[in-house]
Coordinates of C-alpha atoms and ligand atoms in Angstrom, one line a residue:
M1 CA -46.9 78.0 30.2
N2 CA -48.5 80.4 28.1
V3 CA -49.1 78.4 24.9
A4 CA -49.4 80.6 21.7
L5 CA -50.2 78.2 18.7
D6 CA -49.0 79.2 15.3
D7 CA -52.0 79.9 14.0
E8 CA -50.6 80.0 10.0
R9 CA -49.1 77.0 10.1
F10 CA -52.5 75.5 11.8
R11 CA -54.7 77.1 9.1
Q12 CA -52.4 75.8 6.1
R13 CA -52.5 72.2 7.7
F14 CA -56.3 72.7 7.7
E15 CA -56.6 73.7 4.1
A16 CA -54.3 70.9 2.9
L17 CA -55.8 68.2 4.7
N18 CA -59.5 69.6 3.6
E19 CA -58.1 69.8 -0.1
I20 CA -58.6 65.9 0.1
G21 CA -62.1 64.8 -1.0
A22 CA -63.0 68.4 -1.1
T23 CA -66.3 69.0 -2.8
E24 CA -67.7 71.7 -5.3
R25 CA -69.5 73.1 -2.4
G26 CA -66.6 73.6 0.0
G27 CA -67.3 70.7 2.0
V28 CA -65.5 67.3 1.7
N29 CA -66.4 63.7 1.1
R30 CA -63.9 61.4 3.2
P31 CA -65.9 58.6 4.0
S32 CA -64.4 56.3 6.2
L33 CA -61.4 53.7 4.8
S34 CA -62.3 55.3 1.4
A35 CA -59.4 56.2 -1.0
A36 CA -59.9 59.6 0.5
N37 CA -60.0 58.7 4.1
K38 CA -56.5 56.8 3.1
E39 CA -55.0 59.9 1.7
A40 CA -55.8 61.8 5.0
R41 CA -54.4 59.5 6.8
D42 CA -51.2 59.3 4.5
K43 CA -51.1 63.1 5.2
L44 CA -51.4 62.6 9.0
V45 CA -48.6 60.0 9.4
T46 CA -46.1 62.0 7.5
W47 CA -47.0 65.2 9.5
F48 CA -47.1 63.2 12.8
A49 CA -43.4 61.9 12.1
D50 CA -42.1 65.0 10.7
A51 CA -43.2 66.5 14.3
G52 CA -40.8 64.2 16.0
L53 CA -43.9 62.0 17.0
D54 CA -43.7 58.2 17.2
V55 CA -46.2 56.8 15.0
V56 CA -48.4 53.5 15.9
V57 CA -51.1 52.3 13.8
D58 CA -53.3 49.8 15.7
E59 CA -55.5 46.9 14.4
M60 CA -58.7 49.3 14.3
G61 CA -56.4 51.7 12.1
N62 CA -56.4 54.5 15.0
I63 CA -53.6 56.5 14.3
F64 CA -51.5 57.6 17.6
G65 CA -48.4 59.8 17.6
R66 CA -46.4 60.1 20.9
R67 CA -44.3 62.8 22.1
D68 CA -42.1 61.7 25.2
G69 CA -42.0 63.6 28.7
T70 CA -39.5 63.9 31.0
D71 CA -40.8 60.8 32.8
D72 CA -42.0 58.3 30.4
S73 CA -43.4 56.0 33.3
L74 CA -46.3 58.2 33.6
A75 CA -49.7 57.5 31.8
P76 CA -49.7 60.1 28.6
V77 CA -52.2 62.6 28.2
M78 CA -54.0 62.1 25.1
V79 CA -55.6 64.5 22.4
G80 CA -57.3 64.1 19.3
S81 CA -60.6 63.4 17.2
H82 CA -61.0 62.0 13.7
V83 CA -60.8 62.7 9.8
D84 CA -63.3 60.5 8.6
S85 CA -66.4 62.5 7.2
Q86 CA -70.1 62.2 6.4
Y87 CA -70.6 61.8 2.4
N88 CA -70.5 65.3 1.7
G89 CA -70.0 66.7 5.1
G90 CA -68.3 69.8 6.7
R91 CA -64.6 70.7 6.7
F92 CA -64.4 71.1 10.4
D93 CA -66.0 68.0 11.9
G94 CA -63.1 66.1 13.4
V95 CA -60.2 67.7 11.6
I96 CA -59.7 70.6 13.9
G97 CA -59.6 68.3 17.0
V98 CA -56.8 66.3 15.3
L99 CA -54.9 68.9 14.0
A100 CA -55.1 71.3 17.0
G101 CA -53.1 68.4 18.9
L102 CA -50.4 68.4 16.2
E103 CA -50.3 72.1 16.5
L104 CA -49.7 72.0 19.9
I105 CA -47.0 69.1 19.2
E106 CA -45.5 71.9 16.8
T107 CA -45.6 74.7 19.4
L108 CA -44.0 72.6 22.3
N109 CA -40.9 71.6 19.6
D110 CA -40.7 75.1 18.5
R111 CA -40.5 76.4 22.6
D112 CA -38.3 73.5 23.1
V113 CA -40.4 72.7 26.1
R114 CA -40.9 69.2 27.8
T115 CA -43.8 68.2 29.5
E116 CA -43.5 65.6 32.4
R117 CA -46.1 63.2 30.9
P118 CA -46.0 61.9 27.6
I119 CA -48.5 63.4 25.1
E120 CA -50.1 61.4 22.2
V121 CA -51.8 63.0 19.3
V122 CA -54.9 60.4 17.9
S123 CA -56.8 60.3 14.6
W124 CA -59.7 57.8 15.5
S125 CA -61.3 55.3 12.9
N126 CA -64.5 55.6 11.9
E127 CA -66.1 58.1 14.1
E128 CA -68.9 59.1 11.8
G129 CA -70.6 55.8 11.1
V130 CA -72.2 56.6 7.8
R131 CA -70.2 53.8 6.2
F132 CA -70.0 51.2 8.9
Q133 CA -72.3 51.5 11.8
P134 CA -72.1 52.1 14.3
D135 CA -70.0 55.2 14.6
M136 CA -67.2 55.9 16.9
L137 CA -66.1 52.3 16.1
G138 CA -62.1 52.9 16.6
S139 CA -62.5 54.5 19.7
G140 CA -65.3 52.0 21.1
V141 CA -62.9 49.2 20.4
F142 CA -60.3 51.2 22.4
A143 CA -62.6 51.5 25.3
G144 CA -63.3 48.0 25.2
R145 CA -66.9 48.6 24.2
F146 CA -66.6 46.2 21.1
D147 CA -64.0 43.6 20.4
T148 CA -61.8 43.9 17.1
E149 CA -63.4 40.8 15.5
Y150 CA -66.8 42.1 15.6
A151 CA -65.7 45.8 14.4
H152 CA -63.6 44.0 11.4
S153 CA -66.8 42.1 10.6
L154 CA -69.0 44.9 9.8
E155 CA -70.2 45.5 6.3
D156 CA -71.3 48.4 4.4
K157 CA -74.1 48.7 2.0
E158 CA -72.0 46.7 -0.7
G159 CA -71.2 44.3 1.7
E160 CA -67.6 45.4 2.0
T161 CA -66.4 44.5 5.7
F162 CA -64.5 47.0 7.8
G163 CA -61.8 44.6 8.4
E164 CA -61.5 43.6 4.3
E165 CA -61.1 47.7 3.5
L166 CA -58.8 48.5 6.4
R167 CA -56.2 46.0 4.9
R168 CA -57.0 47.2 1.4
I169 CA -56.0 50.9 2.4
G170 CA -53.1 49.3 4.2
Y171 CA -53.9 50.5 7.9
E172 CA -54.2 47.6 10.0
G173 CA -51.7 47.9 12.4
E174 CA -50.3 45.3 14.4
T175 CA -50.7 46.8 18.0
P176 CA -53.7 45.8 19.9
C177 CA -56.5 48.2 20.2
E178 CA -57.9 47.7 23.6
P179 CA -58.0 50.0 27.0
R180 CA -54.7 51.4 28.6
S181 CA -53.7 53.5 31.2
L182 CA -54.4 57.5 30.1
H183 CA -54.1 60.4 32.5
C184 CA -57.0 62.2 30.6
Y185 CA -58.3 62.6 27.1
F186 CA -59.2 65.8 25.5
E187 CA -60.9 67.1 22.3
L188 CA -61.5 70.0 20.4
H189 CA -64.5 69.9 18.1
V190 CA -67.1 72.2 16.3
E191 CA -70.5 72.2 18.8
Q192 CA -72.3 71.3 15.8
G193 CA -75.8 72.9 17.1
P194 CA -76.9 76.8 17.3
Y195 CA -76.3 77.2 21.2
L196 CA -72.7 79.3 20.9
D197 CA -73.2 81.1 17.7
E198 CA -76.5 82.6 19.1
A199 CA -74.7 83.4 22.3
D200 CA -71.8 85.1 20.4
L201 CA -69.4 83.1 22.3
S202 CA -66.2 81.8 21.2
V203 CA -65.6 78.6 23.0
G204 CA -67.9 75.7 25.1
V205 CA -67.0 74.1 28.1
V206 CA -68.2 71.0 27.7
E207 CA -70.1 69.0 30.6
G208 CA -70.9 66.0 28.7
V209 CA -72.7 64.5 25.9
Y210 CA -76.1 63.1 25.1
G211 CA -76.9 59.6 25.4
F212 CA -78.1 58.0 22.3
S213 CA -79.4 54.7 20.8
W214 CA -79.5 53.4 16.8
L215 CA -82.0 51.4 15.3
N216 CA -81.9 49.3 12.3
A217 CA -85.6 48.6 11.3
A218 CA -87.4 47.0 8.3
F219 CA -91.0 46.0 6.9
E220 CA -91.4 43.4 4.9
G221 CA -94.8 43.4 2.8
S222 CA -95.4 41.9 -0.6
A223 CA -94.7 43.8 -4.3
D224 CA -97.5 43.7 -6.7
H225 CA -98.4 45.9 -9.5
A226 CA -99.3 49.0 -8.4
G227 CA -102.5 49.1 -11.3
P228 CA -104.8 46.2 -11.0
T229 CA -103.9 45.3 -7.2
P230 CA -107.0 46.6 -5.1
M231 CA -106.3 48.5 -2.0
H232 CA -107.8 46.0 0.2
L233 CA -105.1 43.1 -1.2
R234 CA -102.0 45.6 -0.4
Y235 CA -99.1 44.8 2.1
D236 CA -97.3 47.9 1.7
A237 CA -94.2 48.5 3.4
L238 CA -93.5 52.1 2.9
V239 CA -97.2 52.7 4.3
A240 CA -96.1 51.1 7.5
T241 CA -92.7 52.9 7.6
S242 CA -94.3 56.5 7.2
D243 CA -96.5 55.6 10.4
V244 CA -93.1 55.1 12.3
V245 CA -91.7 58.0 10.9
Q246 CA -94.3 60.3 12.0
A247 CA -94.3 58.2 15.2
V248 CA -90.6 59.2 15.8
R249 CA -91.5 62.8 15.3
R250 CA -94.3 62.6 17.9
I251 CA -92.2 60.5 20.6
A252 CA -89.5 63.4 19.9
G253 CA -92.0 65.9 21.1
T254 CA -92.8 64.2 24.2
G255 CA -90.2 63.1 26.8
S256 CA -87.8 65.5 28.1
E257 CA -87.1 68.8 26.6
D258 CA -83.9 67.7 25.2
L259 CA -85.3 64.4 23.5
V260 CA -84.4 64.6 19.4
G261 CA -85.4 61.6 17.3
T262 CA -84.6 60.9 13.4
V263 CA -85.1 58.7 10.8
G264 CA -82.0 59.5 8.8
S265 CA -81.9 56.6 6.2
L266 CA -84.5 54.5 4.3
D267 CA -84.2 52.1 1.6
V268 CA -87.3 50.9 -0.3
R269 CA -87.1 47.9 -2.2
P270 CA -88.0 47.4 -5.5
N271 CA -88.2 51.3 -5.4
S272 CA -89.9 51.8 -8.7
I273 CA -92.8 53.8 -9.3
N274 CA -95.3 51.3 -10.6
V275 CA -94.7 48.6 -7.8
I276 CA -96.1 48.5 -4.3
P277 CA -92.9 48.5 -2.1
E278 CA -92.1 45.2 -0.7
R279 CA -89.4 45.9 1.6
V280 CA -88.2 49.1 3.6
E281 CA -85.0 49.4 5.7
F282 CA -84.7 52.6 7.8
T283 CA -83.0 53.8 10.8
V284 CA -83.9 55.5 14.3
D285 CA -81.7 58.1 16.3
F286 CA -83.1 59.1 19.6
R287 CA -80.9 61.1 21.9
S288 CA -81.1 62.9 25.2
Y289 CA -78.7 63.7 28.1
D290 CA -81.4 61.6 30.6
N291 CA -80.7 57.9 29.9
A292 CA -84.4 56.9 31.0
V293 CA -85.5 59.1 28.4
V294 CA -84.0 57.6 25.7
E295 CA -84.7 54.3 27.1
A296 CA -88.4 55.1 26.9
A297 CA -88.2 56.2 23.6
V298 CA -86.8 53.1 22.2
E299 CA -89.5 51.2 24.0
R300 CA -92.3 53.4 22.5
V301 CA -91.1 53.4 19.0
G302 CA -90.8 49.3 19.5
R303 CA -94.4 49.3 20.2
E304 CA -95.2 51.6 17.3
I305 CA -93.2 49.4 14.8
E306 CA -95.3 46.6 16.0
W307 CA -98.6 48.5 15.6
A308 CA -97.7 49.7 12.0
A309 CA -96.9 46.1 11.0
E310 CA -100.3 44.9 12.2
R311 CA -102.2 47.6 10.6
E312 CA -100.8 47.2 7.3
G313 CA -100.4 43.1 7.4
V314 CA -96.7 43.1 7.0
E315 CA -93.6 41.6 9.0
W316 CA -91.4 43.7 10.9
E317 CA -87.7 43.5 12.0
C318 CA -85.9 45.8 14.8
E319 CA -82.5 45.6 15.9
E320 CA -80.6 48.2 18.1
I321 CA -77.0 48.8 17.0
M322 CA -75.7 50.6 19.6
R323 CA -76.5 52.1 22.9
L324 CA -74.5 54.5 24.7
D325 CA -75.5 56.1 28.0
A326 CA -75.2 59.8 28.4
D327 CA -72.5 60.6 31.7
P328 CA -70.9 63.9 32.7
F329 CA -67.0 64.3 31.9
A330 CA -64.5 64.3 34.8
D331 CA -65.2 67.7 36.9
E332 CA -61.0 68.0 37.1
C333 CA -61.1 68.1 33.3
I334 CA -64.0 70.6 33.0
E335 CA -62.4 72.9 35.4
T336 CA -59.1 72.5 33.6
V337 CA -60.7 73.6 30.3
E338 CA -62.9 76.5 31.9
R339 CA -59.6 77.8 33.6
A340 CA -58.1 77.7 30.1
A341 CA -61.1 79.0 28.3
E342 CA -60.9 81.9 31.2
R343 CA -57.3 82.3 30.4
V344 CA -57.8 82.5 26.6
V345 CA -61.3 84.3 25.9
G346 CA -62.2 85.7 29.4
E347 CA -65.2 85.1 31.8
D348 CA -67.6 86.5 28.9
G349 CA -66.1 84.6 26.0
Y350 CA -67.2 81.0 27.1
A351 CA -70.1 78.9 28.5
R352 CA -70.6 75.7 29.6
L353 CA -72.9 73.3 27.9
V354 CA -73.9 69.6 26.9
S355 CA -73.1 68.0 23.6
G356 CA -76.1 66.8 21.4
A357 CA -73.4 65.3 18.9
G358 CA -71.5 62.1 19.6
H359 CA -67.8 62.3 20.0
D360 CA -65.0 60.0 20.7
A361 CA -64.8 61.5 23.5
N362 CA -67.8 59.5 24.8
Y363 CA -66.0 56.7 24.9
L364 CA -62.7 57.8 26.3
N365 CA -65.0 59.2 29.1
K366 CA -65.7 55.6 30.1
I367 CA -61.8 54.6 30.6
C368 CA -60.2 57.9 31.7
P369 CA -61.1 61.5 32.8
T370 CA -62.3 63.5 29.8
G371 CA -62.8 67.2 28.7
M372 CA -64.4 68.8 25.4
V373 CA -63.8 72.1 24.1
F374 CA -66.3 73.6 21.7
V375 CA -66.1 76.3 19.3
P376 CA -69.3 77.6 17.4
S377 CA -70.7 76.4 14.8
V378 CA -72.4 79.5 12.2
D379 CA -76.0 79.2 12.1
G380 CA -75.5 75.6 14.1
I381 CA -75.1 74.0 11.2
S382 CA -73.3 70.5 10.7
H383 CA -73.0 67.2 8.9
V384 CA -73.5 69.3 5.5
E385 CA -71.1 71.1 3.2
E386 CA -72.3 74.2 4.5
E387 CA -70.7 73.8 7.9
Y388 CA -68.5 76.6 8.9
T389 CA -66.6 78.2 12.0
E390 CA -64.9 81.3 12.1
W391 CA -60.9 80.9 11.9
D392 CA -60.6 83.3 15.1
D393 CA -63.0 80.6 16.8
V394 CA -60.8 77.8 16.0
V395 CA -57.7 79.3 17.1
A396 CA -59.2 80.6 20.3
G397 CA -60.5 76.8 20.8
A398 CA -57.2 75.2 19.8
N399 CA -55.5 77.8 22.2
V400 CA -57.7 76.5 25.3
L401 CA -57.2 72.9 24.4
A402 CA -53.6 73.3 24.1
H403 CA -53.7 75.3 27.7
A404 CA -55.8 72.4 29.2
V405 CA -53.3 69.5 27.9
V406 CA -50.4 71.6 28.8
E407 CA -51.5 71.9 32.5
K408 CA -52.4 68.2 32.9
A409 CA -49.3 67.0 31.2
G410 CA -47.3 69.2 33.6
G411 CA -45.7 71.9 31.1
K412 CA -43.6 74.4 32.7
Ligands
HGY501 O1 -73.3 60.7 15.3 C1 -72.9 61.7 15.9 O2 -73.1 62.3 16.4 C2 -71.5 61.5 15.4 O3 -71.6 62.6 14.3 N1 -71.1 60.3 15.0
MN502 MN1 -67.2 64.5 14.6
MN503 MN1 -69.8 64.0 12.7

């Protein structure tokens, strides 16, 4: 079946959804379980229902829209992504994956095509992990990595729990969030790196996703007056932290070529110009496609934290809050996506690549054959308001996704 999506309807939905939480600089601010995230969820539920999908919300707030096949005893093909965003993030990250799945449903309805297998479109909760860590939480519980009780107990910086916030916005569903039989899962996403844009390619056939580790760490020194306290009597938590920030950069420069390391969040207390920092809480994010390299980097930074604490005479804490191994996607799904890419953009229009960003597909890949389609991020920029992808590339990627899903769902 040759799937040709309705670009205009797809684009109108993209613009309408991104009006929610729109920022002045052209991005979106729709953090997990915020009022803007609720508004986006409400819009999705309406659109899913209007497209004739059976809508189910599970106990993690994951939203599923199911379209029956001719044989509903068969496991469904699932397609989706997420609509929560970074604080002041990009308009394409996650959204195009959910809306491309919905557009496929609308196109099948228009063409009165019934696939053999059911198709489910999904919008996962808390993919970004900026308000509630770790990230990919909704898909992680669905894949059996975390239990719902743990996930609901997670707190944001204001002490609000995930469960309370989910109930407050009315998205704690009855349906258990747990692994179930899926024929396969596909996700369309922006690359969020420079490769496709530099190679001037419209589509990426994703072979797998980097493994990664997230650490929450802290140094505890003693606050004191910045004036009369002599240097030899200081126990400065921020000086110890600055050693580790530099160490993360050094570690990322060793190991394998693809190892990346980031200290992205840092909280200084009391954070006052004339008080020696007493406590600093910070995060470390290491990623590589080689799991042993991530392991070695985590070990090494642990030692750096201890040494920095010793040098400065402060206490240290370090907890790994997330470790996700890299593993390749299923060949059958990679090849399905590749065939679809050849069909839509030709042999010279795509390339195979690996994802440095994490996705819900990481977890789906643990429970069913999984594949991803990438489209280029202009200048490789993402997780900021300037994130941008040419609409023609978004449409090309969505058509590749549609062909892959229809092939696997047995569409004639
Ligand atoms: O961290 C990630 O790569 C994803 O955006 N959650
Ligand atoms: Mn994303
Ligand atoms: Mn993201």
